[in-house]
Short mmCIF file of C-alpha atoms in Angstrom, two decimals:
data_model
loop_
_atom_site.label_atom_id
_atom_site.label_comp_id
_atom_site.label_asym_id
_atom_site.label_seq_id
_atom_site.Cartn_x
_atom_site.Cartn_y
_atom_site.Cartn_z
CA MET M 1359 0.02 -0.18 -0.07
CA ILE M 1360 1.59 3.45 -0.87
CA THR M 1361 1.38 6.03 2.08
CA GLU M 1362 0.82 9.23 2.37
CA ASP M 1363 4.34 9.73 2.75
CA ASP M 1364 5.00 8.07 -0.75
CA LEU M 1365 2.19 10.52 -2.08
CA ARG M 1366 4.25 13.49 -1.12
CA ALA M 1367 7.93 12.40 -2.40
CA SER M 1368 6.42 11.79 -5.76
CA LEU M 1369 5.22 15.32 -5.52
CA ARG M 1370 7.88 16.87 -4.52
CA ALA M 1371 9.91 14.88 -7.40
CA LEU M 1372 7.93 16.81 -9.73
CA GLU M 1373 9.56 19.78 -8.51
CA ARG M 1374 12.66 19.10 -10.55
CA LEU M 1375 10.91 19.90 -14.01
CA ALA M 1376 10.27 23.41 -12.82
CA PRO M 1377 11.51 26.00 -15.72
CA ASP M 1378 14.35 28.36 -15.13
CA PRO M 1379 12.41 31.25 -13.83
CA ALA M 1380 14.38 33.69 -15.60
CA PRO M 1381 13.24 33.65 -19.17
CA VAL M 1382 9.36 33.35 -18.01
CA ALA M 1383 10.04 36.71 -16.42
CA ALA M 1384 11.59 38.14 -19.05
CA ARG M 1385 8.05 37.09 -20.76
CA ILE M 1386 6.39 38.30 -18.90
CA ALA M 1387 8.04 41.76 -18.34
CA ALA M 1388 7.78 41.83 -22.37
CA GLY M 1389 3.86 41.11 -21.97
CA VAL M 1390 3.01 43.35 -19.44
CA ARG M 1391 4.77 46.19 -21.98
CA THR M 1392 2.73 44.66 -24.73
CA GLN M 1393 -0.27 44.88 -22.55
CA GLY M 1394 0.18 48.72 -22.17
CA ARG M 1395 0.67 49.45 -25.79
CA ARG M 1396 -2.66 47.64 -26.68
CA ARG M 1397 -4.44 49.76 -23.88
CA THR M 1398 -2.80 52.90 -25.39
CA ALA M 1399 -4.34 51.99 -28.85
CA VAL M 1400 -7.72 51.18 -27.25
CA MET M 1401 -7.82 54.19 -25.35
CA VAL M 1402 -6.78 56.47 -28.80
CA ALA M 1403 -9.42 54.28 -30.54
CA ALA M 1404 -12.02 54.83 -27.88
CA ALA M 1405 -11.41 58.55 -28.41
CA ALA M 1406 -11.95 59.41 -32.11
CA ALA M 1407 -14.44 57.14 -32.55
CA THR M 1408 -14.44 57.76 -36.06
CA ALA M 1409 -12.48 56.42 -39.06
CA VAL M 1410 -9.69 57.76 -37.84
CA ALA M 1411 -9.34 54.82 -35.55
CA VAL M 1412 -8.31 53.06 -38.61
CA ALA M 1413 -5.43 53.82 -38.46
CA VAL M 1414 -4.13 52.33 -35.12
CA PRO M 1415 -1.81 50.15 -35.13
CA ILE M 1416 -4.18 46.25 -36.21
CA GLY M 1417 -1.51 44.18 -34.16
CA MET M 1418 -2.09 46.18 -31.14
CA LEU M 1419 -5.61 45.66 -30.51
CA GLY M 1420 -5.92 41.93 -31.10
CA ARG M 1421 -3.86 38.71 -31.05
CA ASP M 1422 -5.09 37.14 -33.97
CA THR M 1423 -5.14 39.82 -36.89
CA GLY M 1424 -1.08 39.46 -37.88
CA PRO M 1425 2.43 40.13 -36.31
CA THR M 1426 2.60 43.89 -37.08
CA ALA M 1427 4.59 44.79 -33.50
CA GLY M 1428 8.29 44.76 -33.19
CA PRO M 1429 10.62 45.05 -35.51
CA ALA M 1430 10.29 41.60 -37.44
CA THR M 1431 11.95 41.96 -40.84
CA ALA M 1432 10.39 38.84 -42.36
CA ALA M 1433 6.48 40.15 -44.18
CA PRO M 1434 3.91 38.47 -42.61
CA ALA M 1435 1.23 36.16 -44.61
CA PRO M 1436 -1.95 37.90 -45.32
CA ALA M 1437 -4.26 37.09 -42.33
CA THR M 1438 -7.53 35.55 -42.73
CA THR M 1439 -10.68 35.14 -40.33
CA SER M 1440 -12.03 32.28 -43.18
CA PRO M 1441 -12.65 28.88 -41.02
CA VAL M 1442 -10.51 26.43 -39.91
CA PRO M 1443 -9.95 23.53 -42.48
CA ALA M 1444 -11.23 20.02 -41.72
CA ARG M 1445 -8.07 17.92 -40.55
CA ARG M 1446 -6.50 15.40 -43.53
CA SER M 1447 -4.05 12.39 -42.87
CA PRO M 1448 -2.38 13.12 -39.25
CA LEU M 1449 1.31 11.96 -41.00
CA THR M 1450 2.09 15.25 -42.78
CA VAL M 1451 3.27 18.52 -41.16
CA PRO M 1452 1.15 21.18 -43.67
CA PHE M 1453 3.76 24.27 -42.91
CA THR M 1454 7.35 25.06 -42.85
CA VAL M 1455 9.22 27.87 -40.72
CA GLY M 1456 11.61 29.86 -42.91
CA TRP M 1457 13.47 31.69 -39.95
CA VAL M 1458 14.75 30.95 -36.44
CA PRO M 1459 17.11 32.42 -34.67
CA ALA M 1460 21.00 31.74 -35.38
CA GLY M 1461 22.66 28.83 -33.33
CA TRP M 1462 18.26 27.73 -33.23
CA ARG M 1463 18.17 23.55 -34.71
CA ALA M 1464 15.10 21.76 -35.61
CA GLY M 1465 13.93 19.41 -33.47
CA LEU M 1466 10.82 17.25 -33.25
CA THR M 1467 8.25 17.52 -35.35
CA GLU M 1468 4.97 16.38 -34.61
CA THR M 1469 1.20 16.20 -35.65
CA ARG M 1470 -1.66 15.02 -34.66
CA LEU M 1471 -5.70 14.78 -35.53
CA ASP M 1472 -6.23 18.00 -34.10
CA GLY M 1473 -3.07 19.92 -35.03
CA ASP M 1474 1.04 20.17 -35.93
CA ARG M 1475 4.02 21.32 -34.01
CA ARG M 1476 7.79 22.13 -34.78
CA THR M 1477 10.09 22.26 -32.14
CA TYR M 1478 13.37 24.09 -32.03
CA GLU M 1479 15.82 23.96 -29.57
CA GLY M 1480 18.56 26.46 -29.01
CA PRO M 1481 21.89 26.63 -27.76
CA ARG M 1482 20.79 26.38 -23.61
CA SER M 1483 18.83 23.25 -22.66
CA THR M 1484 16.41 25.65 -21.62
CA ASP M 1485 15.54 27.25 -25.18
CA GLN M 1486 12.87 25.74 -26.82
CA LEU M 1487 10.86 27.31 -29.18
CA LEU M 1488 7.42 25.91 -30.16
CA VAL M 1489 5.40 26.50 -33.75
CA ASP M 1490 1.83 25.14 -33.34
CA VAL M 1491 -0.71 24.66 -35.98
CA GLN M 1492 -4.22 24.53 -34.44
CA PHE M 1493 -7.69 23.01 -35.38
CA GLY M 1494 -10.74 23.67 -34.32
CA LYS M 1495 -11.19 26.21 -31.16
CA ARG M 1496 -7.87 27.45 -30.03
CA SER M 1497 -6.66 26.97 -26.49
CA ALA M 1498 -5.56 29.24 -24.21
CA GLY M 1499 -1.98 30.12 -23.85
CA THR M 1500 0.72 32.53 -24.23
CA GLY M 1501 2.60 33.25 -27.32
CA VAL M 1502 1.85 35.26 -30.63
CA THR M 1503 -0.64 33.91 -32.92
CA ARG M 1504 -2.13 34.41 -36.30
CA THR M 1505 -4.40 32.50 -38.64
CA ILE M 1506 -3.27 31.51 -42.03
CA GLU M 1507 -5.68 30.62 -44.70
CA ASN M 1508 -5.91 26.90 -45.40
CA LEU M 1509 -4.04 25.92 -42.90
CA GLY M 1510 -5.82 27.30 -39.09
CA THR M 1511 -4.28 29.07 -36.46
CA VAL M 1512 -0.47 29.48 -35.88
CA VAL M 1513 1.13 29.70 -32.27
CA VAL M 1514 4.99 31.02 -32.00
CA ARG M 1515 5.53 30.65 -28.16
CA GLY M 1516 8.67 29.82 -26.33
CA SER M 1517 12.09 31.17 -24.28
CA PRO M 1518 12.69 33.75 -27.46
CA ASP M 1519 11.56 37.02 -26.55
CA GLU M 1520 8.31 38.46 -28.81
CA THR M 1521 10.13 40.16 -31.04
CA VAL M 1522 11.65 36.80 -31.95
CA GLN M 1523 8.58 35.01 -31.62
CA ARG M 1524 6.83 37.23 -34.34
CA ARG M 1525 9.54 37.07 -36.98
CA VAL M 1526 9.55 32.84 -36.41
CA LEU M 1527 5.33 33.61 -37.29
CA ALA M 1528 5.58 36.26 -40.00
CA SER M 1529 8.10 33.36 -41.37
CA VAL M 1530 5.53 30.49 -41.34
CA ARG M 1531 4.20 29.06 -44.90
CA PRO M 1532 1.80 26.54 -46.15
CA ALA M 1533 3.61 23.37 -47.44
CA ASP M 1534 3.00 19.38 -47.19
CA GLU M 1535 6.11 17.74 -45.17
CA ARG M 1536 6.12 14.44 -44.62
CA LEU M 1537 7.24 12.27 -41.35
CA THR M 1538 9.59 9.32 -41.42
CA PHE M 1539 9.09 6.64 -39.54
CA PRO M 1540 12.06 4.10 -40.03
CA PHE M 1541 9.54 0.78 -39.75
CA ARG M 1542 6.84 -1.20 -41.45
CA LEU M 1543 4.41 -2.54 -39.18
CA THR M 1544 3.09 -5.93 -40.21
CA TRP M 1545 0.57 -5.88 -37.85
CA VAL M 1546 -1.35 -3.83 -35.37
CA PRO M 1547 -4.56 -4.59 -34.01
CA ALA M 1548 -7.66 -5.06 -35.73
CA GLY M 1549 -9.37 -1.70 -36.13
CA TYR M 1550 -6.45 0.34 -34.62
CA LEU M 1551 -5.31 3.86 -37.11
CA PRO M 1552 -2.52 6.48 -36.61
CA VAL M 1553 -3.57 9.26 -34.87
CA ALA M 1554 -0.28 11.00 -34.76
CA ALA M 1555 3.04 11.01 -35.23
CA TYR M 1556 6.54 12.41 -34.39
CA SER M 1557 10.12 12.43 -35.63
CA GLY M 1558 13.24 14.09 -35.96
CA LEU M 1559 16.10 14.76 -33.27
CA ARG M 1560 16.25 15.91 -29.72
CA HIS M 1561 19.85 17.92 -29.15
CA TRP M 1562 18.83 17.26 -25.18
CA ILE M 1563 17.96 14.37 -23.42
CA GLY M 1564 16.62 13.85 -19.88
CA ASP M 1565 18.38 11.46 -17.33
CA ALA M 1566 16.85 9.65 -14.33
CA ALA M 1567 18.14 12.74 -12.22
CA GLY M 1568 15.91 14.73 -13.93
CA ASN M 1569 18.81 16.85 -15.72
CA LEU M 1570 18.90 18.12 -19.15
CA ASN M 1571 22.07 17.30 -21.14
CA ALA M 1572 23.28 17.76 -24.61
CA ALA M 1573 22.94 14.84 -27.19
CA THR M 1574 26.11 13.90 -28.86
CA PRO M 1575 25.33 12.84 -31.81
CA ALA M 1576 21.52 14.57 -31.61
CA LEU M 1577 18.85 11.76 -31.09
CA ALA M 1578 17.07 10.66 -33.69
CA ASP M 1579 13.58 9.87 -32.86
CA SER M 1580 10.37 9.11 -34.15
CA SER M 1581 6.76 7.56 -33.08
CA LEU M 1582 3.30 6.23 -34.60
CA SER M 1583 0.46 6.59 -32.36
CA PHE M 1584 -2.85 4.21 -32.94
CA ASP M 1585 -6.18 4.22 -31.75
CA SER M 1586 -9.03 2.39 -32.67
CA ARG M 1587 -11.24 5.82 -31.79
CA ARG M 1588 -10.66 8.50 -33.25
CA THR M 1589 -9.89 9.94 -29.72
CA LEU M 1590 -6.20 11.79 -28.76
CA PRO M 1591 -3.55 11.61 -28.15
CA GLY M 1592 -4.33 7.20 -28.81
CA ARG M 1593 -3.82 4.47 -26.56
CA LEU M 1594 -0.73 2.59 -28.57
CA TYR M 1595 2.76 4.33 -29.05
CA ILE M 1596 5.25 2.78 -31.22
CA GLY M 1597 8.46 4.49 -30.47
CA VAL M 1598 11.94 3.95 -32.32
CA SER M 1599 15.35 5.55 -30.90
CA SER M 1600 18.61 5.78 -32.51
CA GLN M 1601 20.98 6.23 -29.40
CA SER M 1602 20.99 2.40 -27.09
CA ASP M 1603 21.66 4.47 -23.78
CA GLN M 1604 18.93 6.80 -23.81
CA LEU M 1605 16.20 4.37 -22.18
CA ALA M 1606 19.11 3.56 -19.85
CA MET M 1607 19.70 7.31 -18.42
CA GLN M 1608 16.29 7.19 -17.70
CA GLY M 1609 16.66 4.22 -15.41
CA LEU M 1610 14.59 2.12 -17.75
CA THR M 1611 17.18 -1.31 -17.65
CA PRO M 1612 16.18 -4.26 -19.22
CA ASN M 1613 14.29 -7.37 -17.19
CA GLY M 1614 14.46 -9.71 -19.50
CA THR M 1615 15.18 -11.20 -23.20
CA PHE M 1616 12.79 -10.87 -26.43
CA LEU M 1617 13.79 -11.62 -29.99
CA GLY M 1618 17.53 -12.35 -28.53
CA ARG M 1619 17.70 -9.02 -27.20
CA PRO M 1620 17.83 -7.10 -23.50
CA SER M 1621 14.54 -6.24 -22.81
CA ARG M 1622 12.37 -4.57 -20.35
CA TYR M 1623 8.42 -5.62 -20.06
CA THR M 1624 6.25 -3.71 -17.63
CA ASP M 1625 2.37 -3.84 -16.55
CA LYS M 1626 1.81 -0.78 -14.14
CA ALA M 1627 -1.17 0.99 -13.04
CA GLY M 1628 -2.77 0.37 -16.75
CA PHE M 1629 0.50 0.83 -18.93
CA ALA M 1630 2.15 -1.94 -20.53
CA VAL M 1631 5.72 -0.76 -21.80
CA LEU M 1632 7.65 -3.46 -23.36
CA ILE M 1633 11.56 -2.06 -24.73
CA VAL M 1634 13.64 -3.49 -26.96
CA TYR M 1635 17.42 -2.66 -26.75
CA GLY M 1636 19.20 -2.42 -29.98
CA LEU M 1637 16.99 -4.36 -32.07
CA ARG M 1638 17.69 -3.49 -35.93
CA GLY M 1639 20.30 -0.82 -35.06
CA ALA M 1640 17.68 0.93 -32.91
CA ASP M 1641 15.72 1.22 -29.06
CA LEU M 1642 12.28 -0.19 -30.14
CA SER M 1643 9.38 0.93 -27.58
CA ILE M 1644 5.80 -0.22 -27.55
CA THR M 1645 3.05 1.71 -24.31
CA ALA M 1646 0.01 0.79 -24.60
CA ASP M 1647 -2.73 2.41 -21.95
CA THR M 1648 -4.65 -0.85 -21.44
CA ARG M 1649 -7.42 0.82 -19.20
CA GLY M 1650 -10.31 -0.84 -21.21
CA ARG M 1651 -8.95 -1.84 -24.23
CA PRO M 1652 -8.04 -6.09 -23.43
CA GLU M 1653 -6.95 -6.63 -26.40
CA LEU M 1654 -3.95 -4.76 -26.00
CA THR M 1655 -2.39 -7.95 -23.98
CA ARG M 1656 1.30 -8.25 -24.08
CA ALA M 1657 1.36 -11.02 -26.61
CA ALA M 1658 -0.09 -8.36 -28.95
CA LEU M 1659 2.93 -6.03 -27.80
CA GLU M 1660 5.19 -8.44 -28.43
CA ARG M 1661 3.61 -9.17 -31.78
CA ILE M 1662 3.78 -5.63 -32.63
CA MET M 1663 7.21 -5.94 -31.97
CA ALA M 1664 7.91 -8.84 -33.33
CA GLY M 1665 6.28 -7.72 -37.17
CA LEU M 1666 8.97 -4.29 -37.31
CA ARG M 1667 10.24 -4.30 -40.64
CA VAL M 1668 12.59 -2.30 -42.25
CA ALA M 1669 10.55 0.60 -44.16
CA ALA M 1670 10.83 0.57 -47.82
CA ASP M 1671 10.74 4.31 -47.53
CA PRO M 1672 10.69 5.97 -44.53
CA GLY M 1673 9.67 9.26 -45.56
CA ASP M 1674 6.32 7.66 -47.40
CA PRO M 1675 3.52 6.58 -45.02
CA ALA M 1676 2.41 4.04 -47.43
CA THR M 1677 5.27 1.65 -46.29
CA TRP M 1678 4.94 2.55 -42.47
CA THR M 1679 1.86 -0.21 -41.90
CA ALA M 1680 0.60 -3.12 -43.95
CA ASP M 1681 -2.77 -1.47 -43.93
CA PRO M 1682 -3.62 1.55 -46.30
CA LEU M 1683 -3.30 4.19 -44.03
CA PRO M 1684 -6.35 6.96 -44.09
CA VAL S 348 5.10 45.47 -2.98
CA SER S 349 5.55 46.75 -6.37
CA PHE S 350 4.59 43.96 -9.08
CA GLU S 351 8.09 43.43 -10.29
CA GLU S 352 9.37 42.83 -6.54
CA PHE S 353 6.59 40.65 -6.41
CA VAL S 354 7.23 38.56 -9.81
CA ALA S 355 11.23 38.53 -8.25
CA ALA S 356 10.46 37.17 -5.07
CA ARG S 357 7.67 34.92 -6.08
CA LEU S 358 8.07 33.47 -9.70
CA PRO S 359 10.35 30.46 -8.51
CA ALA S 360 7.95 28.97 -6.36
CA LEU S 361 4.86 29.85 -8.23
CA LEU S 362 6.67 27.52 -11.15
CA ARG S 363 7.58 24.84 -9.01
CA TYR S 364 3.66 24.83 -7.73
CA ALA S 365 2.73 24.92 -11.20
CA VAL S 366 4.48 22.45 -12.48
CA VAL S 367 3.77 20.10 -9.91
CA LEU S 368 -0.12 21.26 -10.56
CA THR S 369 0.42 20.40 -14.11
CA GLY S 370 2.97 17.68 -14.30
CA ASP S 371 4.51 19.47 -17.39
CA ARG S 372 7.21 22.08 -17.66
CA HIS S 373 5.78 24.43 -20.81
CA LEU S 374 2.31 24.51 -19.82
CA ALA S 375 3.08 25.21 -15.99
CA GLU S 376 5.28 28.05 -17.67
CA ASP S 377 2.19 29.18 -19.46
CA LEU S 378 0.13 29.09 -17.12
CA VAL S 379 2.17 31.14 -14.90
CA GLN S 380 2.98 33.57 -17.36
CA ASP S 381 -0.41 34.27 -18.34
CA VAL S 382 -1.72 34.59 -14.95
CA LEU S 383 1.44 37.04 -13.74
CA ILE S 384 0.27 39.07 -17.05
CA SER S 385 -3.01 39.35 -16.16
CA ALA S 386 -2.58 40.12 -12.20
CA HIS S 387 -0.63 43.00 -13.51
CA ARG S 388 -3.23 44.57 -14.74
CA ARG S 389 -5.36 44.42 -11.49
CA TRP S 390 -2.36 44.64 -9.26
CA LYS S 391 -3.20 48.08 -7.21
CA ARG S 392 -6.16 45.67 -5.98
CA ILE S 393 -4.05 42.39 -5.60
CA ALA S 394 -1.46 44.45 -3.68
CA ALA S 395 -4.19 45.87 -1.70
CA THR S 396 -4.98 42.94 0.09
CA ASP S 397 -3.64 41.21 3.19
CA ARG S 398 -1.95 38.54 1.06
CA PRO S 399 -1.35 38.87 -2.55
CA ASP S 400 0.74 35.48 -2.83
CA GLN S 401 -2.31 34.02 -1.80
CA TYR S 402 -4.55 35.86 -4.30
CA VAL S 403 -2.00 35.17 -7.28
CA PHE S 404 -1.86 31.83 -5.72
CA ARG S 405 -5.58 31.02 -6.28
CA MET S 406 -5.17 32.78 -9.75
CA VAL S 407 -2.95 30.15 -10.70
CA THR S 408 -5.09 27.32 -9.44
CA ASN S 409 -8.24 28.26 -11.23
CA ALA S 410 -7.00 29.00 -14.44
CA TYR S 411 -5.49 25.25 -14.45
CA LEU S 412 -8.77 24.21 -13.65
CA SER S 413 -10.21 26.31 -16.05
CA TRP S 414 -7.59 25.68 -19.17
CA ARG S 415 -8.69 23.70 -21.94
CA ARG S 416 -6.85 20.47 -22.77
CA ARG S 417 -3.38 21.64 -24.54
CA TRP S 418 -0.72 19.70 -26.11
CA SER S 419 0.24 16.51 -24.28
CA THR S 420 1.82 13.84 -26.53
CA ARG S 421 5.46 14.84 -24.20
CA THR S 422 4.68 14.30 -21.39
CA ILE S 423 2.49 10.78 -22.58
CA LEU S 424 5.44 9.81 -24.78
CA LEU S 425 7.35 9.12 -21.97
CA VAL S 426 7.65 5.46 -21.35
CA GLU S 427 7.79 5.69 -17.98
CA PRO S 428 8.14 8.59 -15.66
CA PRO S 429 12.26 10.04 -15.17
CA GLU S 430 11.80 9.80 -11.33
CA ARG S 431 12.52 6.46 -11.76
CA ALA S 432 16.20 7.07 -10.28
CA ALA S 433 17.75 3.61 -9.14
CA ASP S 434 17.81 4.96 -5.11
CA GLU S 435 14.67 5.96 -5.27
CA GLN S 436 13.55 2.91 -6.32
CA ALA S 437 15.18 0.97 -3.43
CA ASP S 438 13.09 2.65 -0.94
CA ARG S 439 9.71 4.15 -2.79
CA PRO S 440 8.90 1.13 -5.24
CA ASP S 441 5.55 2.49 -5.97
CA GLN S 442 6.73 5.91 -6.38
CA SER S 443 6.58 5.43 -10.95
CA GLU S 444 3.31 3.98 -10.39
CA LEU S 445 1.91 6.31 -8.19
CA TRP S 446 2.78 9.13 -10.95
CA LEU S 447 1.26 7.67 -14.00
CA ARG S 448 -1.90 7.86 -11.60
CA LEU S 449 -1.36 11.56 -10.67
CA ALA S 450 -1.41 12.36 -14.07
CA ARG S 451 -4.80 10.60 -14.78
CA LEU S 452 -6.42 12.41 -11.97
CA PRO S 453 -9.17 14.71 -12.84
CA ARG S 454 -8.00 18.44 -12.43
CA GLN S 455 -10.43 19.09 -9.30
CA GLN S 456 -8.97 15.55 -7.32
CA ARG S 457 -5.43 16.16 -8.37
CA ALA S 458 -5.43 20.37 -7.41
CA ALA S 459 -6.94 18.93 -4.30
CA LEU S 460 -4.05 16.71 -3.50
CA VAL S 461 -1.82 18.95 -4.79
CA LEU S 462 -2.87 21.16 -2.32
CA ARG S 463 -3.32 19.31 0.74
CA TYR S 464 0.09 16.82 0.20
CA TYR S 465 2.63 19.54 -1.65
CA GLU S 466 1.40 22.72 -0.45
CA GLY S 467 0.15 21.66 3.10
CA LEU S 468 -2.99 23.46 3.49
CA SER S 469 -5.49 22.03 5.74
CA VAL S 470 -9.25 21.01 3.67
CA ALA S 471 -10.73 24.89 4.96
CA GLU S 472 -7.83 26.09 3.13
CA THR S 473 -7.82 24.32 -0.25
CA ALA S 474 -11.58 25.11 0.03
CA ASP S 475 -11.31 28.39 0.00
CA VAL S 476 -8.61 28.12 -2.59
CA LEU S 477 -10.68 26.23 -5.17
CA GLY S 478 -13.68 28.17 -4.22
CA CYS S 479 -15.88 25.04 -2.89
CA ALA S 480 -16.93 23.80 -0.05
CA PRO S 481 -15.11 21.83 2.78
CA ALA S 482 -17.05 18.66 1.99
CA THR S 483 -15.94 18.74 -1.75
CA VAL S 484 -12.46 18.90 -0.90
CA ARG S 485 -12.99 15.80 1.37
CA SER S 486 -14.48 14.38 -1.39
CA ASN S 487 -12.22 15.01 -4.09
CA THR S 488 -8.71 14.40 -1.99
CA SER S 489 -11.13 11.00 -0.43
CA ARG S 490 -11.30 10.09 -4.25
CA ALA S 491 -8.20 10.70 -5.64
CA LEU S 492 -6.51 8.93 -2.42
CA ALA S 493 -8.55 5.80 -3.27
CA ALA S 494 -7.46 5.92 -7.55
CA LEU S 495 -3.82 6.32 -6.65
CA ARG S 496 -4.33 3.92 -3.65
CA VAL S 497 -2.68 5.70 -1.02
CA GLU S 498 -3.69 4.43 2.45
CA PRO S 499 -4.91 7.82 4.65
CA THR S 500 -3.99 7.81 8.04
CA PHE S 501 -5.85 7.79 10.77
CA ALA S 502 -6.34 11.35 11.43
CA TYR S 503 -7.46 11.95 7.96
CA ASP S 504 -9.80 9.23 8.26
CA GLN S 505 -11.42 10.89 11.47
CA GLY S 506 -11.96 13.46 9.05
CA GLU S 507 -9.27 15.90 10.47
CA HIS S 508 -8.67 18.79 8.50
CA ARG S 509 -4.98 19.32 8.94
#
């Protein structure tokens, strides 16, 4: 039985994830300054109460109308209020980012049924820039935003200041790009379809003590998520990692063998996890949220793992599964 | 106290609280950043209260409870929580399991647990922060402990508020 002291210790352990206050403080200060400018602009508009108010910078009056404030040099794409398009395949990222600050590198690219994300990592472990395209209702939160026709609401946030965020935002353009996944799945449980995926590089990786360390070379990482219903974020994750000691760094050491390789299987609190280390040149993991899904047994996870084959074309989703993808 | 002084003094603690509350570093950043920018707008009124820190603390909690679910892939893709360091496994074998169950709790229950067991607030204080009745806090805490399979202390069973 778990005790209340265990609970307190678990909660305290989460403190280690707490972000560095300095960049947050800088963004708060920037946000406060922007707020002051917006208030001034609204007051000017109210006082004029005529067509003269049109001269008030639009970008100061609302967040969704375009990155007009700040010294961004790239011209923003035309803003629009057209309805957000319906989501298509979850395996294509529909936008590119044309500019990020010097020294920043592309990290993971993620795509789901309800949106997409490109991640950029900076020179320090705490530097991160997130560029999201969201479908449907836009969530609350910070960052600079604009709506792009035939794309959706684009949100840029992260540790760089607002001027940099707006410049990044201005460089976003619609353009399809497929993710990559190095394996072909010859079997998944009946009715399970991809609902999310990511691929890319991790330049910083966490260890068991909660520290972030530079990954040299960068860790190539990719994942496909499946579910039998169109729910997010999916119940079945199949992950591939190129750096064989990454999982060991997280304290996930082998407790058995599978297909002649060291492996680890755990089934706790409704999460079943099968990891095989160094199989076909990578660490492979399958995580299943088994609540209410009796079909996601250990045998099922092992069958998926045993059925993985090298994909003919990692950039072509048609080669990732035996059945056609939606 | 000025807004700038308050941020300088209280930001680290607010970020720690937010990360325990949300379990997500980026979400915690966003939450605290949004709340403090919003607090700046009405800082005169907040600074005039007896406990500005408690007021902002309540704002963070309310923002967490009302926020729409956001990206959570990052958390879920962790095959197991990073807290499973070998030295911790030896004396607390169930910590990772507890962490996973904690992540699944409904927000009201998680907030009640964090306030009671991380912040060390009484039932009455937790009810004040959450803006609900003490009975609701007890009920949420009890359900959360059951979901986590935590054995409540005798004092808690007896309805002790602290």
